[in-house]
Short mmCIF file of C-alpha atoms and ligand atoms in Angstrom, two decimals:
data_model
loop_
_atom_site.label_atom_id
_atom_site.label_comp_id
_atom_site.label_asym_id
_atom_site.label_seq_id
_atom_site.Cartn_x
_atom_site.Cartn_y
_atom_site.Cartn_z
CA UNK A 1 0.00 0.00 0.00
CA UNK A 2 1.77 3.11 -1.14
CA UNK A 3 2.36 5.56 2.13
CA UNK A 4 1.59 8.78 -0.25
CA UNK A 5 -1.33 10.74 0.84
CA UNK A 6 -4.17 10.19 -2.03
CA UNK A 7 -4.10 14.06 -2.74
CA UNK A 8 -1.97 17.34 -1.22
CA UNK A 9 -4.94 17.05 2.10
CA UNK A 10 -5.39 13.86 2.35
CA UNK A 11 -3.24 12.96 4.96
CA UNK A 12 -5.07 10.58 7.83
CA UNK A 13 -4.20 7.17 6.44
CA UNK A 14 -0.84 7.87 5.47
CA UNK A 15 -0.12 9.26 9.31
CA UNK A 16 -1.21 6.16 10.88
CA UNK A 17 1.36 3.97 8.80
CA UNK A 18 4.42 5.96 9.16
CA UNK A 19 6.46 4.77 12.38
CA UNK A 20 7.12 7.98 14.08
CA UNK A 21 7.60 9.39 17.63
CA UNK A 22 4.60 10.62 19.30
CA UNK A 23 6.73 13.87 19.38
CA UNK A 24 6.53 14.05 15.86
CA UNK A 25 2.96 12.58 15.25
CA UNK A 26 1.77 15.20 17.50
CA UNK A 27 3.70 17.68 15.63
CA UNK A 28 2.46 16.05 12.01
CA UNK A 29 -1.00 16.00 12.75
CA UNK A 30 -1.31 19.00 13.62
CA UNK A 31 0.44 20.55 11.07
CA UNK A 32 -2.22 18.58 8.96
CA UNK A 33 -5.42 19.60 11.01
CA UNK A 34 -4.37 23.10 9.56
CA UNK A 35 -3.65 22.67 6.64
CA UNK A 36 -6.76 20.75 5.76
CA UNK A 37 -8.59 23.64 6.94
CA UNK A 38 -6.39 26.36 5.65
CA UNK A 39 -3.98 24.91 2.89
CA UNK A 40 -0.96 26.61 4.60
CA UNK A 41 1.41 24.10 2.58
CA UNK A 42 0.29 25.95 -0.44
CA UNK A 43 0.10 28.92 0.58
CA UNK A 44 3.85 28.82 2.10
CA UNK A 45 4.88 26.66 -1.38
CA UNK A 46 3.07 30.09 -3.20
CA UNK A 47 5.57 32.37 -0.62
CA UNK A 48 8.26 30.55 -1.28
CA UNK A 49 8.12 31.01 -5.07
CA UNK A 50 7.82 34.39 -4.90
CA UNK A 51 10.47 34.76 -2.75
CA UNK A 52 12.63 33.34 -5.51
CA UNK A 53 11.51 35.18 -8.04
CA UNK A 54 11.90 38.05 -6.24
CA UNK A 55 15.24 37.17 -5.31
CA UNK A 56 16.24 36.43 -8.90
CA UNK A 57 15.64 39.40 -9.90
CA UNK A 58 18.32 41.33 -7.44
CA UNK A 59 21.12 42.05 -8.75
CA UNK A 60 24.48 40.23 -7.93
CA UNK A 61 26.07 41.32 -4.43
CA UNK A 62 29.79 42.01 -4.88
CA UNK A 63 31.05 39.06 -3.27
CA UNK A 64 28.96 36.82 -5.32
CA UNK A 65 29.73 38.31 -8.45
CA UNK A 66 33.37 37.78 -8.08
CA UNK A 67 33.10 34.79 -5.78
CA UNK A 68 34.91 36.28 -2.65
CA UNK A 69 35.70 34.35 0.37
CA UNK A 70 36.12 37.54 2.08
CA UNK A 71 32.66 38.57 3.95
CA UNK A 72 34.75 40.25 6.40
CA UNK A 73 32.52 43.57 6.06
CA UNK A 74 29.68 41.15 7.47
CA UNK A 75 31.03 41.88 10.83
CA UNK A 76 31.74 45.34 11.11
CA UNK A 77 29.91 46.17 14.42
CA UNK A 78 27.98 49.12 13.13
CA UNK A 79 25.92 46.76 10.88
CA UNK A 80 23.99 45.94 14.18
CA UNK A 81 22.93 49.38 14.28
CA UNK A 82 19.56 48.96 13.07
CA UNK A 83 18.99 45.18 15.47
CA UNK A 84 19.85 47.28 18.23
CA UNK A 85 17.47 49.58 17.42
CA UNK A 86 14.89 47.06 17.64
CA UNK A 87 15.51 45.51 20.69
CA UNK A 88 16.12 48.88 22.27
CA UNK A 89 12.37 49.18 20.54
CA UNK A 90 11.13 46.04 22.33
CA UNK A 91 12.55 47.18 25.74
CA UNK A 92 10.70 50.94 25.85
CA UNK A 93 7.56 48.66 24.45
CA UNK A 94 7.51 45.99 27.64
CA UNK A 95 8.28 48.38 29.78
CA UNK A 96 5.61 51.10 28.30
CA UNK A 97 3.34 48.55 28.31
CA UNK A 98 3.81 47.54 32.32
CA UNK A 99 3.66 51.24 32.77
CA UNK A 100 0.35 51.21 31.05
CA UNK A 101 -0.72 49.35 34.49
CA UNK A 102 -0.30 52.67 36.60
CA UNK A 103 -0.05 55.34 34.51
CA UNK A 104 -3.24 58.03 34.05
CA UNK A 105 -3.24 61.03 31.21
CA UNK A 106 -5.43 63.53 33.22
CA UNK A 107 -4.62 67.35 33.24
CA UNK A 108 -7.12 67.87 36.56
CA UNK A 109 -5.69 69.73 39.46
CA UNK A 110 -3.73 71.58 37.10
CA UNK A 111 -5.62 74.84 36.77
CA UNK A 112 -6.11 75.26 40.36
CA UNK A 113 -2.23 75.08 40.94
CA UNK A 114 -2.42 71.68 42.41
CA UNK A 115 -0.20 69.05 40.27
CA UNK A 116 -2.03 67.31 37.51
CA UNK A 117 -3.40 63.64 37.71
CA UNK A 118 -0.72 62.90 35.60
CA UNK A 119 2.07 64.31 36.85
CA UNK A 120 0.89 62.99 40.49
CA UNK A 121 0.62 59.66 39.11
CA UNK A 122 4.12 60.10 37.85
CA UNK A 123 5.61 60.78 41.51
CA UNK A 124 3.59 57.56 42.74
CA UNK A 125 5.47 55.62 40.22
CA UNK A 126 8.72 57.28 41.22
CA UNK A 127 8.12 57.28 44.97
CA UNK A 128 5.86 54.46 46.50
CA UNK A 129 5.42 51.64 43.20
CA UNK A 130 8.16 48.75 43.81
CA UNK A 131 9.89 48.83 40.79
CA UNK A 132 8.49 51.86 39.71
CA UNK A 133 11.60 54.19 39.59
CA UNK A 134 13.28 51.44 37.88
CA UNK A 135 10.87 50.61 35.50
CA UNK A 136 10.17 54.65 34.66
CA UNK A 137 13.95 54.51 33.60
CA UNK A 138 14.42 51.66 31.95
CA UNK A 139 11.59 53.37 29.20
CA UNK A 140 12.75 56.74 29.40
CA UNK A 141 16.77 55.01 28.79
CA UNK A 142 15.21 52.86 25.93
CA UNK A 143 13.29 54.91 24.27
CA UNK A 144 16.46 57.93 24.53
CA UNK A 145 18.85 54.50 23.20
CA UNK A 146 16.70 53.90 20.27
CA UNK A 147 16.78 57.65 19.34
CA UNK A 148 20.53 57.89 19.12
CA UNK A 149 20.55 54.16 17.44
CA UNK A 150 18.02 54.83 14.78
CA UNK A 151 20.06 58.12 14.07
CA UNK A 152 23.28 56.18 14.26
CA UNK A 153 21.91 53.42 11.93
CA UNK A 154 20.39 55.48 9.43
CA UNK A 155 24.54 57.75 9.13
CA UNK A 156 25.49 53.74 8.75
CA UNK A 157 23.54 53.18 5.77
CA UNK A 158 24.16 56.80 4.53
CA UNK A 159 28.17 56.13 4.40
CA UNK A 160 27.76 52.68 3.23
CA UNK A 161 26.28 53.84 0.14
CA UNK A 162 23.63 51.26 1.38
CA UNK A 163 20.39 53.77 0.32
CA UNK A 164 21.58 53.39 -3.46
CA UNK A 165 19.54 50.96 -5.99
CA UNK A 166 17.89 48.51 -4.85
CA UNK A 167 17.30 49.77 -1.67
CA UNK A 168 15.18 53.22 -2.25
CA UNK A 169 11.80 52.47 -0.99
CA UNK A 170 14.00 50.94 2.07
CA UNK A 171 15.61 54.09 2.60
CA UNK A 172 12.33 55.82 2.13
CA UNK A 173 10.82 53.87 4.69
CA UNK A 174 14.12 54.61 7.07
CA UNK A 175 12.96 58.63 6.90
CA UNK A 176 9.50 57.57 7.54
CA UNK A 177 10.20 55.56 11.14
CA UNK A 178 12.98 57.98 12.19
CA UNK A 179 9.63 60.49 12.47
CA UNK A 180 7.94 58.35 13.71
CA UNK A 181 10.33 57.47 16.28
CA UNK A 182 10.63 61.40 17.14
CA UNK A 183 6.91 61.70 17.88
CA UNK A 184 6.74 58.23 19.89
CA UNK A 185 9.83 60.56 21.85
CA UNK A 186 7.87 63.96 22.09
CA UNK A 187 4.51 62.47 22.91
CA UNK A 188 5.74 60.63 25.94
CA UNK A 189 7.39 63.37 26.84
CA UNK A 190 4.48 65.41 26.80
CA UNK A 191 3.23 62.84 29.26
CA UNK A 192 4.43 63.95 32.69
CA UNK A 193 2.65 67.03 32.37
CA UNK A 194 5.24 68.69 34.42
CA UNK A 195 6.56 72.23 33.59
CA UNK A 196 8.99 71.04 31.27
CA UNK A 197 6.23 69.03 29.51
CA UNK A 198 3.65 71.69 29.71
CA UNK A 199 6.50 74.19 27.79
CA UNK A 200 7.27 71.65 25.57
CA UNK A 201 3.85 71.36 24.34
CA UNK A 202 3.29 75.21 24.20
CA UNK A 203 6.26 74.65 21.97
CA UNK A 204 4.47 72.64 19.51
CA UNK A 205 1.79 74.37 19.26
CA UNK A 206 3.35 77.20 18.34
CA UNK A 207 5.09 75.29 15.48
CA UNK A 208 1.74 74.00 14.58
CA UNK A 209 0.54 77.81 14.42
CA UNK A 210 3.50 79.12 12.13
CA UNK A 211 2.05 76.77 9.20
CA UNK A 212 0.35 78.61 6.78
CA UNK A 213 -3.23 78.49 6.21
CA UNK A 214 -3.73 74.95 7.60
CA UNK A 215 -1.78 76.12 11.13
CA UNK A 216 -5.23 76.59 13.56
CA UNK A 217 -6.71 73.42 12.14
CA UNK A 218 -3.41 71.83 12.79
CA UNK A 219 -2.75 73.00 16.25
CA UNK A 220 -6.52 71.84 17.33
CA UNK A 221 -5.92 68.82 15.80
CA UNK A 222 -3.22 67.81 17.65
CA UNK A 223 -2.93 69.48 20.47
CA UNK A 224 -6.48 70.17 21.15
CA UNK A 225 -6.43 73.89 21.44
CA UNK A 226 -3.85 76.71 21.52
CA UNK A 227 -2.87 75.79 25.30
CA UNK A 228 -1.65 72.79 26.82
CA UNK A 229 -4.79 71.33 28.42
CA UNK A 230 -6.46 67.61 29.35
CA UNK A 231 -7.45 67.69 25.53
CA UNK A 232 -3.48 67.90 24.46
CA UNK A 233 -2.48 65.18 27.55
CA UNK A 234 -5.85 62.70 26.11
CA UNK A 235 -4.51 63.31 22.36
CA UNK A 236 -0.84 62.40 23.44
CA UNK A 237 -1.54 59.46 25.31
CA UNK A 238 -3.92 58.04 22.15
CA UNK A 239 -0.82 58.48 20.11
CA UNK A 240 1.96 56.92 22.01
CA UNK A 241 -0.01 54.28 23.63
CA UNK A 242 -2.31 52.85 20.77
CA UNK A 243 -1.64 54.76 17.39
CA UNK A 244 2.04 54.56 17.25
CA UNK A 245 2.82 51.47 18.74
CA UNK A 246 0.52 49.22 15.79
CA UNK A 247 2.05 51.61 12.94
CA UNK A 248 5.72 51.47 13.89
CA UNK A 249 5.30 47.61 14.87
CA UNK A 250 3.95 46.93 11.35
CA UNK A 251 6.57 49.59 9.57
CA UNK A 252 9.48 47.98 11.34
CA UNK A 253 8.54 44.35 10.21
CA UNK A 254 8.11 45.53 6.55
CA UNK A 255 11.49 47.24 6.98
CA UNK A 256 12.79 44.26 8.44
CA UNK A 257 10.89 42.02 5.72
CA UNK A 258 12.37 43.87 2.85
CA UNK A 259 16.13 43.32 4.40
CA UNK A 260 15.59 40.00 4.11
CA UNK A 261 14.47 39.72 0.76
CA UNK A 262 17.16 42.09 -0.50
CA UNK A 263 19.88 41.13 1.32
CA UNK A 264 22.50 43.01 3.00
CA UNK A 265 24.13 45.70 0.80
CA UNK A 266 28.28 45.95 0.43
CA UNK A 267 30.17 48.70 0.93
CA UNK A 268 30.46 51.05 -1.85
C1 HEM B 301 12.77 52.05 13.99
C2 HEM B 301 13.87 52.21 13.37
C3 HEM B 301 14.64 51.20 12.55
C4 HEM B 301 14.83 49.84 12.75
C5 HEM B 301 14.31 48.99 13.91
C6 HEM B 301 15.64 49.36 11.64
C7 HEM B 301 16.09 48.04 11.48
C8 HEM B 301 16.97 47.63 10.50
C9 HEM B 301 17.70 46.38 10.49
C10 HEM B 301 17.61 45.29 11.57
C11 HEM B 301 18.46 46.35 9.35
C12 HEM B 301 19.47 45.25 8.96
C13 HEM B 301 20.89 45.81 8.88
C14 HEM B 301 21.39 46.55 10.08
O1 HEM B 301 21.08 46.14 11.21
O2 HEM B 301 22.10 47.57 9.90
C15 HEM B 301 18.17 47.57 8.61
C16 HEM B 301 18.70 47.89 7.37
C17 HEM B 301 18.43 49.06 6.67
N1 HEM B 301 17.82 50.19 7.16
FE1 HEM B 301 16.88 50.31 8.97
N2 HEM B 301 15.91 50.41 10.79
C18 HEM B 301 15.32 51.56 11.30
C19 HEM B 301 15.41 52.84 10.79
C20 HEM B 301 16.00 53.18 9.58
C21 HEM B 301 16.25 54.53 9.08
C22 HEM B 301 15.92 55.80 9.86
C23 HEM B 301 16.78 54.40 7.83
C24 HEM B 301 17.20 55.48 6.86
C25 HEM B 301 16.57 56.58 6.64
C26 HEM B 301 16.90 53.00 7.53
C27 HEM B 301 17.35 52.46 6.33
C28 HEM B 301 17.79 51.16 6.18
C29 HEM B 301 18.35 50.61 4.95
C30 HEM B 301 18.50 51.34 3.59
C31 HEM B 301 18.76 49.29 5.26
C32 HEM B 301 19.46 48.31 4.33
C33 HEM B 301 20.92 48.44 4.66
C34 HEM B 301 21.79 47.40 4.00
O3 HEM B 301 21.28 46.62 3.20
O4 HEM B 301 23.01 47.40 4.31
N3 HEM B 301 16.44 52.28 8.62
N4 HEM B 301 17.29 48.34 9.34
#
């Protein structure tokens, strides 16, 4: 009796006959339960094509086209610029997201000269949470790390030439997260609602203001007014907590994604 499943998800009979470990029977039939439901072997086989096309159509890397041994330039440390951005990315999002747990973006008390909920939240994390001061530094260090690594990263590919054909839309996509990075910085910032964060947002809505025509509609659109207020704290906190995170997530991968497909690039 052949052992060949009768078609691609057919697979029961021809489980039962193969002599496996129930390690890997568990492993196989599950893999099948799925993929009778959901053809993921095709799907993946489809991925997997294009992936090859796709990476047929790159042109040669240096190395390759000569056939050099020498990959030394693999290992220059300031290749890693961009992983460490990411994982300094993954620290500021755990510990954003355990901060999440205490943190509250209110602006009341403020007029009355009393602190603001959210800067007297702030003090509770710093004074009486355990953990708290440690875990209110280890995001504001992360976050600060991942600034100066994306910045670092992106002078890395600059002087590498690495930008150049095929790597455009990569490049393009570089400018787009480093913004995105400096308004995840600004609108945590923002946060504390202390003095510093209260002047920092009159800032921006100033800058808002100087844009012509489209300036008023701008500043009440992100700040919520011309003064900082519970409106500007409720439109940060939207931002860095649930906007930002999903978009920069998702850019990141694709970034990440399109590394992998291309390869990285040689010196120039
Ligand atoms: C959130 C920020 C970013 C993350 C997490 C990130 C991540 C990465 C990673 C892991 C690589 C692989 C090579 C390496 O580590 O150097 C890479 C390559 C690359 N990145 Fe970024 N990156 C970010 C921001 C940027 C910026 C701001 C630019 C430029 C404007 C940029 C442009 C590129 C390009 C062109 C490559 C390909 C380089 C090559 O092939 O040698 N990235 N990025």
């Amino acid at each position: 009796m052949s052992l060949e499943p009768k078609d691609d998800h057919d697979h029961n009979g021809w489980l039962q006959e193969k002599d496996l470990s129930p390690v890997e029977k568990g492993y196989l039939s599950t893999l099948m339960w799925i993929d009778k439901r959901f053809r993921i072997v095709d799907y993946m086989e489809l991925l997997e094509n294009l992936y090859y096309k796709i990476n047929l159509q790159m042109p040669k890397s240096h190395t390759e086209q000569y056939n050099l041994d020498n990959k030394f330039w693999y290992w220059y440390p300031l290749y890693s610029l961009g992983f460490f951005s990411l994982l300094a990315y993954i620290v500021a999002a755990f510990s954003g997201a355990l901060l999440g747990f205490y943190y509250v973006p209110g602006a009341a008390g403020g007029a009355t000269g009393d602190p603001s909920a959210a800067y007297q939240q702030i003090t509770f994390i710093m004074t009486d949470l355990n953990f708290g001061y440690m875990l209110r530094s280890i995001h504001r260090w992360s976050a600060q790390v991942m600034t100066a690594a994306v910045f670092l990263h992106m002078l890395r590919v600059y002087f590498t030439g690495a930008y150049k054909e095929p790597r455009e839309l990569n490049w393009l996509l570089g400018i787009v997260l480093i913004s995105l990075t400096l308004v995840f910085g600004y609108s945590g910032y923002l946060l504390t609602f202390d003095q510093l964060a209260f002047w920092a947002s009159q800032i921006g809505v100033e800058m808002a203001l100087s844009i012509p025509l489209l300036g008023e509609w701008a500043a009440q659109l992100v700040f919520g007014g011309f003064t900082p207020s519970a409106a500007t704290i409720q439109r940060m906190y939207l931002m860095h907590v649930f906007l930002l995170p999903f978009i920069v997530t998702a850019l990141i991968a694709i970034h990440i994604g399109i590394v992998w497909m291309q390869g990285i690039a040689e010196p120039h």
